[in-house]
Amino acid sequence: MPDSSAALKSPIALPSDGRQSPVAAGVQRGVRRLFAQLGHSTIPEFTLANGRRADVIALAPNGTLTIVEIKSSVADFRADRKWPDYEDFCDRFYFAVPETVPFDILPEDRGLILADSFGAAIMREAPHHPLAGARRKAVTLRFAHAAASLLHALADPDGIPDGRL
């Protein structure tokens, strides 16, 4: 029987969907590292019940749900006005940007994270707007299902119908 401890030490790579620019992918990596340091579990490209796809969703040990919208450039921010649709599905909402995006174009009443592919820092805390219990349960169950599907895809990539998660 092969040494199973060697398999556990190899890095786990999630499948990339190819939708992000290299800058956005780097910001996503930094954001996920930040939340991991804070003890949160994260899922990238998380589909909400309203059909919108959050760039990153984080689940804290206490059940708090945070959504992070990544903006890789000024043009990206100006072109996308879907982000208010995410706020009904989280307790906190942040924008995450690289250092090349000026902070003053982002709404001052939302959280702000500065990130690159190595890490991230919270520059402005997000206001806390607690979700209703039923909504929290629904989003948390969706999070759990998405996380389990990702684990299944890593363990058995050929076992997912149509290659979709």
PDB file of C-alpha atoms in Angstrom, residues 4 29 33 36 44 60 96 104 112 114 126-127 131 157 164:
ATOM      1  CA  SER A   4      -0.889   7.849   2.240  1.00  0.00           C
ATOM      2  CA  ARG A  29      -5.905  34.244  -3.752  1.00  0.00           C
ATOM      3  CA  ARG A  33      -5.434  33.711   2.421  1.00  0.00           C
ATOM      4  CA  ALA A  36      -8.044  31.625   6.203  1.00  0.00           C
ATOM      5  CA  PRO A  44     -14.644  31.206  -4.819  1.00  0.00           C
ATOM      6  CA  ALA A  60     -16.705  32.369   9.979  1.00  0.00           C
ATOM      7  CA  ALA A  96     -11.288  43.763  -2.742  1.00  0.00           C
ATOM      8  CA  ASP A 104     -12.000  56.836  -3.812  1.00  0.00           C
ATOM      9  CA  LEU A 112     -12.519  47.523   1.611  1.00  0.00           C
ATOM     10  CA  LEU A 114      -6.379  45.644  -0.470  1.00  0.00           C
ATOM     11  CA  ALA A 126     -17.613  46.344   6.490  1.00  0.00           C
ATOM     12  CA  PRO A 127     -20.795  47.286   8.321  1.00  0.00           C
ATOM     13  CA  LEU A 131     -29.091  38.007   8.066  1.00  0.00           C
ATOM     14  CA  PRO A 157     -12.813  14.526 -11.093  1.00  0.00           C
ATOM     15  CA  ARG A 164     -19.760  20.811 -13.404  1.00  0.00           C
TER      16      ARG A 164
END
